[in-house]
Short mmCIF file of C-alpha atoms in Angstrom, two decimals:
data_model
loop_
_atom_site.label_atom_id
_atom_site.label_comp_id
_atom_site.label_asym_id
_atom_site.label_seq_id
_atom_site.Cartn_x
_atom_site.Cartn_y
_atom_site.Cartn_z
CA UNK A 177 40.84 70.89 26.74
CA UNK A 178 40.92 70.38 23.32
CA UNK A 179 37.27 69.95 22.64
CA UNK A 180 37.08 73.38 24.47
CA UNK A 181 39.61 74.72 22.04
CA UNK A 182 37.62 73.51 19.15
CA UNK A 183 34.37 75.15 20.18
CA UNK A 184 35.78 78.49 20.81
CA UNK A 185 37.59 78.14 17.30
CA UNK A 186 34.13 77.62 15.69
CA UNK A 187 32.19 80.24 17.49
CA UNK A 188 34.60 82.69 16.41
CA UNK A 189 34.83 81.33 12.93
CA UNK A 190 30.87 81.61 13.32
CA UNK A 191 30.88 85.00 14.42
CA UNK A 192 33.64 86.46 12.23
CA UNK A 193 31.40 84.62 9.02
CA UNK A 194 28.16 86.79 10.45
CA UNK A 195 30.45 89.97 10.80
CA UNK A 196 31.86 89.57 7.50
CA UNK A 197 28.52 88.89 5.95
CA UNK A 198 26.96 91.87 7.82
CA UNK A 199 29.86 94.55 6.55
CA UNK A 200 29.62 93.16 2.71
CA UNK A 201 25.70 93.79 3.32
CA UNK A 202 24.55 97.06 1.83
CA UNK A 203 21.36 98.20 3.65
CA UNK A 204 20.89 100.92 1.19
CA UNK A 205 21.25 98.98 -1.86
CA UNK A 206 18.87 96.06 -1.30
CA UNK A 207 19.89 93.28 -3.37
CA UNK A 208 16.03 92.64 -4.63
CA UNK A 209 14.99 95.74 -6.38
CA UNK A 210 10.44 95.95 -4.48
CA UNK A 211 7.79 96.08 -7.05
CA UNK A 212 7.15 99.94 -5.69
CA UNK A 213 10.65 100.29 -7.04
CA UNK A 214 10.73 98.92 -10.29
CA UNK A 215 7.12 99.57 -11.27
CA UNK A 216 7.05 103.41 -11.80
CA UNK A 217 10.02 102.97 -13.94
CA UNK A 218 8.62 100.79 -15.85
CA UNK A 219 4.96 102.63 -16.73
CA UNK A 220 7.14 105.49 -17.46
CA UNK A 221 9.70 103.34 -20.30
CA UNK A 222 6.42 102.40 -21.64
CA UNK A 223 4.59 105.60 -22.18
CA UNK A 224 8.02 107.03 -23.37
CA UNK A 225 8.05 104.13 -26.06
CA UNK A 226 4.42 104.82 -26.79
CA UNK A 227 5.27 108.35 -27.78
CA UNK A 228 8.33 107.54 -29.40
CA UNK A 229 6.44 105.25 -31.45
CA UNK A 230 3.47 107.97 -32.36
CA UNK A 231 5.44 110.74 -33.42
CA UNK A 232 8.56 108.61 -35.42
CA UNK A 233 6.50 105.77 -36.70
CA UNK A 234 2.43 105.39 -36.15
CA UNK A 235 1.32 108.85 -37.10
CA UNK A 236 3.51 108.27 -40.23
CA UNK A 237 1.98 104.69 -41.32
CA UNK A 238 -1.16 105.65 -40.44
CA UNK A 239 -1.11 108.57 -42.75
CA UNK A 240 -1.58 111.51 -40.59
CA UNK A 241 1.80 112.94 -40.88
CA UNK A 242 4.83 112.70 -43.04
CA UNK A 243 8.25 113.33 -42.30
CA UNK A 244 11.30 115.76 -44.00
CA UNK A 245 13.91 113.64 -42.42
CA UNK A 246 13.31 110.11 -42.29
CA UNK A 247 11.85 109.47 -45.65
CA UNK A 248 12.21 105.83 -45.70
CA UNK A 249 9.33 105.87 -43.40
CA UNK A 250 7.11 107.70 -45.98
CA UNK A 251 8.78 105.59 -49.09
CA UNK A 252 7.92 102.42 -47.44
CA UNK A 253 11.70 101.87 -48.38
CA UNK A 254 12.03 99.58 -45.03
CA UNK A 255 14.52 96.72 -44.03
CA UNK A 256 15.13 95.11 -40.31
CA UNK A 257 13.52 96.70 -37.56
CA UNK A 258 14.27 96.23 -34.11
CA UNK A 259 12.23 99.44 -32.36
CA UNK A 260 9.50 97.14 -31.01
CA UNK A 261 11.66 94.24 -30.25
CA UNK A 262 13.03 96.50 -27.46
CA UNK A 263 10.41 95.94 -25.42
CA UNK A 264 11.46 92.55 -24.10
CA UNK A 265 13.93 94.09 -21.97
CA UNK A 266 10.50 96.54 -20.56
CA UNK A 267 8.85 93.06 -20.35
CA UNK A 268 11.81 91.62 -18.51
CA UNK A 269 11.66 94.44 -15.74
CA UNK A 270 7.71 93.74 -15.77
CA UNK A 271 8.08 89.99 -14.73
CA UNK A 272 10.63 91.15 -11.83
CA UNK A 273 7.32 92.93 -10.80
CA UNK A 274 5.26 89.61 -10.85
CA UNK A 275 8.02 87.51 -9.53
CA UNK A 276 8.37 90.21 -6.65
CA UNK A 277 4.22 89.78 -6.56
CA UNK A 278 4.67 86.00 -6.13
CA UNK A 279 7.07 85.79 -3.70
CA UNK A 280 5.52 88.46 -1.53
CA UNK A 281 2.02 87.55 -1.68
CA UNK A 282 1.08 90.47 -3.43
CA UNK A 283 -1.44 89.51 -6.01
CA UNK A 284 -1.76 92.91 -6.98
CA UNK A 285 1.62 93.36 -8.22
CA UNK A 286 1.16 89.97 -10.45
CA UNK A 287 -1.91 91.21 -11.60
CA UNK A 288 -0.59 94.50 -12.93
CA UNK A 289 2.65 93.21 -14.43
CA UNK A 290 0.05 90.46 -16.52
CA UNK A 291 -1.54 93.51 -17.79
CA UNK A 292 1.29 95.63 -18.64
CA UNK A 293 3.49 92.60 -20.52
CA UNK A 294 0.30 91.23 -22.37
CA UNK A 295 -0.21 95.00 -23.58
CA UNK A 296 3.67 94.61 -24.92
CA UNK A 297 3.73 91.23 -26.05
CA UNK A 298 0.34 92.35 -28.40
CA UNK A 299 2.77 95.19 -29.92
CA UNK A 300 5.50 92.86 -30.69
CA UNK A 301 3.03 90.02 -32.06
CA UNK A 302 1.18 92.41 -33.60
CA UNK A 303 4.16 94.32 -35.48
CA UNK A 304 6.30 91.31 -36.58
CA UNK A 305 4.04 87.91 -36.57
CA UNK A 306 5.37 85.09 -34.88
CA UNK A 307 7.92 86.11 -32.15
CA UNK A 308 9.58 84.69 -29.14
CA UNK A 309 7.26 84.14 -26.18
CA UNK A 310 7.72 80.97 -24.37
CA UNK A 311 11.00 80.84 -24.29
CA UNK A 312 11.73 84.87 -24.52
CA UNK A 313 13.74 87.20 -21.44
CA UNK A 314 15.45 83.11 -20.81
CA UNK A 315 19.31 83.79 -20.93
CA UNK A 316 19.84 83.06 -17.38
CA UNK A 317 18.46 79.92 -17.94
CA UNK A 318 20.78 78.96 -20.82
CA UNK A 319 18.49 79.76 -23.29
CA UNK A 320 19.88 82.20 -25.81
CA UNK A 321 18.43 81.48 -28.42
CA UNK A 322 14.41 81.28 -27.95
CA UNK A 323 12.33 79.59 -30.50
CA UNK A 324 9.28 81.36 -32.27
CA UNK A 325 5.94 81.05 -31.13
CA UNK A 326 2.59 81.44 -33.34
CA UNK A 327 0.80 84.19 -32.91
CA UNK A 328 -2.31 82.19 -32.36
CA UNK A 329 -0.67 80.78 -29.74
CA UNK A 330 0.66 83.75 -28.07
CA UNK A 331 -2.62 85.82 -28.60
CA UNK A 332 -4.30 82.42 -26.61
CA UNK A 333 -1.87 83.03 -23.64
CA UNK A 334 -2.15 86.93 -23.92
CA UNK A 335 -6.20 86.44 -23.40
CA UNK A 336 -5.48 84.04 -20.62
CA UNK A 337 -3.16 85.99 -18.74
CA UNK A 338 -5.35 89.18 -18.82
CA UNK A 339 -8.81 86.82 -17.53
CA UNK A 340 -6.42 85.54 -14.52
CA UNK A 341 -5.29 89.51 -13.83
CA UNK A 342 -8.89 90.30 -13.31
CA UNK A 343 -9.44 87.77 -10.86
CA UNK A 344 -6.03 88.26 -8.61
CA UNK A 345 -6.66 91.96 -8.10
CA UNK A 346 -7.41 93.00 -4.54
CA UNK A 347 -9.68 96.19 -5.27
CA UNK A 348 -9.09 96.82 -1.19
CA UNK A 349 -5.75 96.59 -1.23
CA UNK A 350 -3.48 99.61 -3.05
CA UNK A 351 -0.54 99.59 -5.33
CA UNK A 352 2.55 101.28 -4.07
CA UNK A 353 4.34 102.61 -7.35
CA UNK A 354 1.68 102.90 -9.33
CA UNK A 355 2.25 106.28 -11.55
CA UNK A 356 -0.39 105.52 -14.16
CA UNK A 357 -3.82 104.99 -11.68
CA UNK A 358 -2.75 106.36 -8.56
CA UNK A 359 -2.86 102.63 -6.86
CA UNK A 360 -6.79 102.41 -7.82
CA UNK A 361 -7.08 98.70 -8.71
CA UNK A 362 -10.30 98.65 -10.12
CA UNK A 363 -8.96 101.09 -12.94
CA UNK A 364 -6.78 98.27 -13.88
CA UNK A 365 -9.11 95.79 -13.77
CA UNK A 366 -11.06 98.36 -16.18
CA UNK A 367 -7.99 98.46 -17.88
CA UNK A 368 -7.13 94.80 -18.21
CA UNK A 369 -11.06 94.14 -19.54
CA UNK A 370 -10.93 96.76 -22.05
CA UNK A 371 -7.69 95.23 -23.46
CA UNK A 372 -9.23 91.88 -23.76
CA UNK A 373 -11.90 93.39 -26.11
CA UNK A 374 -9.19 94.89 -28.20
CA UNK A 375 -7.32 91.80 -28.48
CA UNK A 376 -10.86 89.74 -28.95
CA UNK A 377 -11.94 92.48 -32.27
CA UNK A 378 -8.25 92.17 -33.40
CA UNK A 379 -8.54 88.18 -34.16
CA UNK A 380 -12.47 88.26 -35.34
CA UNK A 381 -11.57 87.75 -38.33
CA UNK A 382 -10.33 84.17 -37.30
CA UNK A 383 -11.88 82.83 -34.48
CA UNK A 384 -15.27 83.36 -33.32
CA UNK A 385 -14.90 85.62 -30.57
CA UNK A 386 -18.57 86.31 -29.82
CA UNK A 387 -18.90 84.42 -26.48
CA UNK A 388 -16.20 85.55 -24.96
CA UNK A 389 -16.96 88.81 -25.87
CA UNK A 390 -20.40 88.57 -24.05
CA UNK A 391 -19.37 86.78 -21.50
CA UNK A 392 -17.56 90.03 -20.46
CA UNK A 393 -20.26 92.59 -20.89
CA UNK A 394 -22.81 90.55 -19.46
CA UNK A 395 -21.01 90.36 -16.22
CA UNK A 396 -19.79 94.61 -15.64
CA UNK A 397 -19.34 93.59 -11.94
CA UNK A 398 -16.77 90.72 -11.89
CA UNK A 399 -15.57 92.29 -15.24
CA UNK A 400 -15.38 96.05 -15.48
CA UNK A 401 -14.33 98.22 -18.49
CA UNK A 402 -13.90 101.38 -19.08
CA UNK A 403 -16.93 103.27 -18.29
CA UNK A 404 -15.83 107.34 -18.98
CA UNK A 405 -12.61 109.28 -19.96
CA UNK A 406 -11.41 109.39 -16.75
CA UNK A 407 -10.80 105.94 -16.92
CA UNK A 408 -8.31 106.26 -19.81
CA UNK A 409 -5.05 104.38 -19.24
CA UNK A 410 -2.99 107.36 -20.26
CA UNK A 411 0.17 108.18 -18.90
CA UNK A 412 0.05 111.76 -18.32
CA UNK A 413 3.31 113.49 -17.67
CA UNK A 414 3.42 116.25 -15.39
CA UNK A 415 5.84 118.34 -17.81
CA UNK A 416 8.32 119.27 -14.62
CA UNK A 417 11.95 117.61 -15.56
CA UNK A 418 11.76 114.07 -15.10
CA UNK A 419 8.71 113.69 -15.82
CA UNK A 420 8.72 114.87 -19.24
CA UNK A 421 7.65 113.53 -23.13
CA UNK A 422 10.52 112.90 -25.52
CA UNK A 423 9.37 115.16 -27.38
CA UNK A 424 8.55 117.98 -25.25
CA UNK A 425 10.12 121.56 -24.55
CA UNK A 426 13.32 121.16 -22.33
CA UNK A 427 14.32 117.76 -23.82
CA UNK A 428 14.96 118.94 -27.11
CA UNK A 429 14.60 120.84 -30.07
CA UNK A 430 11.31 120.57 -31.51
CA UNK A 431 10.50 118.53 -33.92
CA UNK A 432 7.84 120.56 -35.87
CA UNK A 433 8.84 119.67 -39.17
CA UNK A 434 10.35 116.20 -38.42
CA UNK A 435 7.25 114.53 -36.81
CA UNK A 436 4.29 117.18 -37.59
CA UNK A 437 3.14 118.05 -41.91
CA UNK A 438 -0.05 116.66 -42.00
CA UNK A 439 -1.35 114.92 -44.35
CA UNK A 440 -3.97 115.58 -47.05
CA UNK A 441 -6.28 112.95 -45.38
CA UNK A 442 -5.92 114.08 -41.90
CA UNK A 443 -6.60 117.54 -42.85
CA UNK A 444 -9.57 116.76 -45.82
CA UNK A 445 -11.31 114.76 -42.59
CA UNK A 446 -11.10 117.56 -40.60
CA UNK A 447 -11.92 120.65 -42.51
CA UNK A 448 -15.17 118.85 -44.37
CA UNK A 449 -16.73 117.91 -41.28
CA UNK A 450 -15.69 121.29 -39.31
CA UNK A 451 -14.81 119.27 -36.74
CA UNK A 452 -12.99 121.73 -34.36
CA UNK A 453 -10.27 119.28 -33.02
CA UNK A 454 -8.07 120.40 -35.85
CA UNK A 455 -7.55 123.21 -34.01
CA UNK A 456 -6.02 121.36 -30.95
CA UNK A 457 -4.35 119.24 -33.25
CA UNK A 458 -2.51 120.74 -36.02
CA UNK A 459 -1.34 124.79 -37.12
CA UNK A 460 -2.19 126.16 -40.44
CA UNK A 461 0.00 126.58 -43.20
CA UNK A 462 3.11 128.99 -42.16
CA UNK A 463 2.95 130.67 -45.55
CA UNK A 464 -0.63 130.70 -46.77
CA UNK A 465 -2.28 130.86 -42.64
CA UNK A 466 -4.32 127.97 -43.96
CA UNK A 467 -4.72 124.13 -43.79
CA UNK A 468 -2.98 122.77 -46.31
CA UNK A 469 -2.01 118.73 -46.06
CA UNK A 470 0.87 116.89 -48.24
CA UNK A 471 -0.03 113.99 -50.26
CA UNK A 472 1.18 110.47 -48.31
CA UNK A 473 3.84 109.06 -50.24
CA UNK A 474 5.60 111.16 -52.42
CA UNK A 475 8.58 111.44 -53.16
CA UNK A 476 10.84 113.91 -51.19
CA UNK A 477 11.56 115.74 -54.77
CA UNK A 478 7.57 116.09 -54.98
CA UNK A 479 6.85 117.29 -51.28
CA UNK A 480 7.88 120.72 -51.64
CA UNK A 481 9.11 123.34 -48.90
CA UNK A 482 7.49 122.13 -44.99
CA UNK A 483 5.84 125.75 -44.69
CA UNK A 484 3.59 124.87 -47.37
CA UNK A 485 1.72 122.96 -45.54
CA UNK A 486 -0.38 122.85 -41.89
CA UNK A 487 1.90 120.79 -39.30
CA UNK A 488 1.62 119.61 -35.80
CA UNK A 489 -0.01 122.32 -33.26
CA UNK A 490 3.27 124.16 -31.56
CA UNK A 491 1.77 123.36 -28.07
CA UNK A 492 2.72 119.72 -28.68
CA UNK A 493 6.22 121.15 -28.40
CA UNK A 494 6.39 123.68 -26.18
CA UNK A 495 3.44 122.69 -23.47
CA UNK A 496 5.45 120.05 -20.93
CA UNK A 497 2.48 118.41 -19.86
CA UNK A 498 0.29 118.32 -23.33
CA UNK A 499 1.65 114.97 -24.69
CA UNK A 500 0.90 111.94 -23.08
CA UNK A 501 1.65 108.62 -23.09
CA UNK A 502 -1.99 107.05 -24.99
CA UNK A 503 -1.90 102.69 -24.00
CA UNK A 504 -5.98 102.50 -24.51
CA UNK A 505 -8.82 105.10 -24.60
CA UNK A 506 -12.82 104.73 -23.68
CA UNK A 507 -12.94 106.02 -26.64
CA UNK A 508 -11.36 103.31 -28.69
CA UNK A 509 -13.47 100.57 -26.45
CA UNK A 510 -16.79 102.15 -27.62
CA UNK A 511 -15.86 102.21 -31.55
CA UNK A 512 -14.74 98.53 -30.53
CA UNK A 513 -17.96 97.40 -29.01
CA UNK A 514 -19.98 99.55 -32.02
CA UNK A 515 -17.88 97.45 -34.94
CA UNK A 516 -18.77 94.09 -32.76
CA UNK A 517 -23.08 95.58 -32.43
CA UNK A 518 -22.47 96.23 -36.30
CA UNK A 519 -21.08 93.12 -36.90
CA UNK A 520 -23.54 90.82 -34.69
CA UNK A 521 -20.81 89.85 -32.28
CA UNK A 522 -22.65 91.47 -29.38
CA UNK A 523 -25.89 92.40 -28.32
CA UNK A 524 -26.76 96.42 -28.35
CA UNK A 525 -26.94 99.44 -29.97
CA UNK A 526 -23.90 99.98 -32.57
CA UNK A 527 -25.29 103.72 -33.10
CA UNK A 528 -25.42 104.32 -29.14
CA UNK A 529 -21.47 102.86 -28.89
CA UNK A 530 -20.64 104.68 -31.64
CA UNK A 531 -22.04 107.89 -30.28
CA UNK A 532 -20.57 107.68 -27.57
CA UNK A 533 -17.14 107.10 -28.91
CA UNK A 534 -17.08 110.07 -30.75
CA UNK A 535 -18.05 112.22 -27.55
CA UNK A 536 -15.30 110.70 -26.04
CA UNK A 537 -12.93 111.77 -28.01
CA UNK A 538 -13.97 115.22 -28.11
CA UNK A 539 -14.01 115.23 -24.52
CA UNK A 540 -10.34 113.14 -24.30
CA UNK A 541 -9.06 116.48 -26.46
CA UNK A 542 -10.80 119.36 -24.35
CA UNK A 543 -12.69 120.34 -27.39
CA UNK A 544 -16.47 121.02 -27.89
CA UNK A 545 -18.22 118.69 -30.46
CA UNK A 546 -20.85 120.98 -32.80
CA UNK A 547 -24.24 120.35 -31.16
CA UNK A 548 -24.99 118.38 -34.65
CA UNK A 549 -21.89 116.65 -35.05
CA UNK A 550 -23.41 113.10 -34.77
CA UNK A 551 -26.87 114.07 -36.24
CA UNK A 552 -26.04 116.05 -39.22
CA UNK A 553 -22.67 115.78 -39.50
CA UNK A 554 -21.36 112.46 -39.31
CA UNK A 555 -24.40 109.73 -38.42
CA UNK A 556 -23.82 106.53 -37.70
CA UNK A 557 -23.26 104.42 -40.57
CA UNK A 558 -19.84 101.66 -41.01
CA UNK A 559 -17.82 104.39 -43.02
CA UNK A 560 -18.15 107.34 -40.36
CA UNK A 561 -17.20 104.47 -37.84
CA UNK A 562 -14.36 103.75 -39.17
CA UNK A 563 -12.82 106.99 -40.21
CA UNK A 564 -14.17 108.54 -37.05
CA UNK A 565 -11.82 105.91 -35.25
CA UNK A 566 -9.10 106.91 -37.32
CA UNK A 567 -9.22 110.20 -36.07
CA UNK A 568 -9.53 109.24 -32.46
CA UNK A 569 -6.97 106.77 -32.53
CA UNK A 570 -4.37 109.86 -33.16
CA UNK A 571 -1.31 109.49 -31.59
CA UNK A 572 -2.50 106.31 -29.87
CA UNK A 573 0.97 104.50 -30.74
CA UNK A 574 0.99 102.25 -33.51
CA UNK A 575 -3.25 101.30 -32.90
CA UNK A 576 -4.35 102.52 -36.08
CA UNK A 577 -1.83 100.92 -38.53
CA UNK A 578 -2.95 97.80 -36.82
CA UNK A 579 -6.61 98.36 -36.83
CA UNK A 580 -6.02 99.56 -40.30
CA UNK A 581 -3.82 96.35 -41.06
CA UNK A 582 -7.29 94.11 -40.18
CA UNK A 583 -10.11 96.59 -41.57
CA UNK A 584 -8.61 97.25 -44.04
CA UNK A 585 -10.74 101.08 -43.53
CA UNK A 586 -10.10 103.96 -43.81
CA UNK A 587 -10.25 103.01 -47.41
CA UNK A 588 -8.54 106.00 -48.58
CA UNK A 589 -5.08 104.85 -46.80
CA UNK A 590 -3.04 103.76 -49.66
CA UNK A 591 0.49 103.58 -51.10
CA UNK A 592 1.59 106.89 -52.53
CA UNK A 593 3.25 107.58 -55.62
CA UNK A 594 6.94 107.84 -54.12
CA UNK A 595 6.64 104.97 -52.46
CA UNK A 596 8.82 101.61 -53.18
CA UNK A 597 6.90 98.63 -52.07
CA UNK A 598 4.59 97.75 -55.49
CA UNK A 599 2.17 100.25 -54.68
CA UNK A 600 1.18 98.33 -51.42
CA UNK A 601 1.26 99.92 -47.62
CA UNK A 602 3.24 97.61 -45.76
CA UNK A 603 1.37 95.01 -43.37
CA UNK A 604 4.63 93.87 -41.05
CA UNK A 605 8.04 94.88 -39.74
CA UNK A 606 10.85 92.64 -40.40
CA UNK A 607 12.94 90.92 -38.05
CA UNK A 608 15.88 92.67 -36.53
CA UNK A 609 18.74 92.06 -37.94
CA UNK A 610 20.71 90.77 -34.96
CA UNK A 611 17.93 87.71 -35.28
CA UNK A 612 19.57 87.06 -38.19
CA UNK A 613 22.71 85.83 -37.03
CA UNK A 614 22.56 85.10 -33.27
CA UNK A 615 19.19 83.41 -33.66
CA UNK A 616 19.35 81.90 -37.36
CA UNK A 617 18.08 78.58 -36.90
CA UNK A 618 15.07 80.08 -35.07
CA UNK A 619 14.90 83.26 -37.41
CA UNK A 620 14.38 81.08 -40.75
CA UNK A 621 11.84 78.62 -39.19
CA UNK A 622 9.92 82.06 -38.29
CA UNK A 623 10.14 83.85 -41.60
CA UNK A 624 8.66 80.69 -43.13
CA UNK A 625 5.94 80.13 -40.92
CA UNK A 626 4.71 83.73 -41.95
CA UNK A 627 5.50 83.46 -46.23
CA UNK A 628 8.81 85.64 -45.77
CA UNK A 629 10.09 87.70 -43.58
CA UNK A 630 8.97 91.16 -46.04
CA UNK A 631 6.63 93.84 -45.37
CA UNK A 632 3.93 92.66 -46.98
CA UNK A 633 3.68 89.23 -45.13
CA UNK A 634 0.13 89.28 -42.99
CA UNK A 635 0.50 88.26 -39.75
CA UNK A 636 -1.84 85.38 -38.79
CA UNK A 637 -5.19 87.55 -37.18
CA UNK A 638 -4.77 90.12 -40.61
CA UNK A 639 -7.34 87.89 -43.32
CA UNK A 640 -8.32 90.93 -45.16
#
């Protein structure tokens, strides 16, 4: 009798356990958050940071805009930054999206979430220097305060982890989630190749990257790259609330004057050349109905009044859909592949890549290149490359300050007269200032690995 007792007390102790478990068990609030959850949220952080860091920071530093408000930008009057370092909590939701990959057998998701958190981690290396990486996004596993990597180091596992993206993805097999290619897996792959020749160019000046640059065009089949415009990765933003730019009618007001007075450069480039893109890119002087740029660098006192001069095209603004959200271009990959031809890294024709670069551009913009463009206008030769990437790099994020930061071309960006850093555009953000304190130990050992943490410290691929 009383082993019967016992047995009905633990079936219902059994049963009541299962009952309780099943009514504190929220069907519609899944306790894992899928990859086809997390992942469209994440590509859309990302482009919004892209943008965010065009408008308020790249097109500034890479002198084709100045600002009215934020002159510290202009003045290169900088101190701690943390606007990059925010994207460790974008690369934290990214490795949710591999671990989901992992656990699930879904190779693709992996694959995709090694693309998009090598594409980060190159921004954060590439803005500060030696940053957190091993032991970065590691608070739940005690570590709170992660130790500095190289950037040789981190630029070794950044390569790595792209090579071993382009052999996990299942080209048959589509990507639930995926707002930036539609789920079409060979665009990433074309995606994750074209990357790895960015990041191979961007440390040429250190290692000898010409094998494993050849090794990737010689084989287009197991590695593809980007092969036309329509392979851009660009998120494009369908300008219906959501899905909207920061800076875009409906979110705002716009920012015409705040993020949009070209500069003398960016207008000079333009108007000697007759290329017609100015026209898509920038409105003519409110006062005079001309194009008129403002020195870089001058002091607010020495600017004058923003209708004096030609600023940011009011479609930017008041188009939903015309901004987008720029990660890489065909057109950068084909001034990338020209510099390497020029430079002997590859085999081929540096005029053909070049020429095709330009096109692309054109084409990326909706605008018609002159018929002579590249044959009378601006032939190949190592200047035209260069400043001809400048201009198609435009509000591709932060990609020309750091191309600039290892050319070292366009020649003609330099430290205006206003600004407050020894006549010398800055090469490096500092640290945040929160590193400071709740990472100290880590933080010093960092900022003297690099010479200081200052501006004007080069990060370890920038030899110039």
């Amino acid at each position: 009798m009383k082993k019967l007792i016992v047995i009905l007390l633990v079936t219902v102790a059994f049963i009541s356990c299962e009952s309780f478990e099943e009514l504190n068990t929220n069907e519609n609030e899944p306790e894992v958050v899928g990859g086809d959850f997390l992942l469209p949220t994440v590509i859309f952080d990302l482009s919004n940071f892209v943008v965010n860091e065009a408008y308020n920071f790249g097109d500034i530093i890479s002198q084709y805009t100045g600002t009215y408000e934020q002159r510290a930008f202009d003045e290169y009057d900088w101190t701690s930054d943390n606007s990059f370092w925010v994207l460790y909590d974008y690369i934290q939701d990214v490795e949710e999206v591999e671990d989901f990959g992992i656990v699930n057998e879904l190779p693709n998701y992996e694959a995709v979430a090694l693309i998009l958190k090598s594409y980060m981690l190159s921004m954060i290396t590439d803005a500060y220097g030696d940053v957190p990486y091993t032991e970065a996004n590691q608070a739940l596993n005690g570590i709170v305060s992660p130790a500095y990597d190289t950037q040789e180091f981190i630029y070794s596992e950044l390569l790595s982890s792209l090579e071993r993206a382009n052999g996990l993805i299942d080209e048959s097999a589509s990507l639930p989630g995926d707002i930036l290619f539609n789920g079409n897996m060979n665009a990433w792959k074309r995606f994750g190749n074209s990357l790895r020749i960015r990041l191979l160019m961007r440390i040429s000046s250190v290692e000898d990257v010409s094998s494993r640059l050849q090794t990737i065009l010689n084989n287009p089949e197991a590695n593809p790259i980007f092969e036309s415009v329509g392979d851009d990765a660009m998120y494009r933003y369908s300008g219906s609330l959501p899905d909207i730019s920061p800076y875009s009618a409906g979110v705002g007001r716009e920012y015409t004057y705040f993020l949009g007075v070209s500069t003398t450069h960016f207008v000079r480039e333009l108007l000697e050349t007759n290329d017609p893109r100015i026209h898509e890119w920038m409105g003519v002087n409110a006062d005079a109905g001309v194009y008129v740029g403002v020195e870089p660098g001058l002091n607010l006192s020495e600017v004058g009044r923003p209708n004096e001069f030609a600023s940011k095209d009011t479609t930017f603004f008041t188009e939903p859909g015309k901004i987008t959200g720029i990660f890489m271009t065909y057109s950068e990959l084909n001034f990338l592949l020209a510099e390497a031809a020029n430079s002997g890294l590859i085999t081929g024709n540096a005029a053909g890549f070049y020429e095709a670069a330009v096109t692309a551009s054109f084409e990326q913009w909706g605008v018609n290149m002159p018929t002579d463009f590249l044959t009378a206008t601006v032939p190949f030769n190592e200047e035209n490359l260069f400043t001809q990437k400048w201009l198609a790099l435009y509000h591709t994020g932060t990609e020309a300050w750091f191309d600039w930061k290892r050319t070292g071309q366009p020649d003609f960006i330099q430290a205006g007269s206003g600004t407050r850093n020894g006549g010398r555009v800055p090469v490096r953000l500092m640290y945040p200032a929160l590193e400071q304190s709740v990472n100290a130990t880590n933080y010093q050992k960092a900022a003297a690995q690099i010479g200081g943490d200052n501006i004007n410290s080069r990060v370890w691929w920038d030899r110039r």
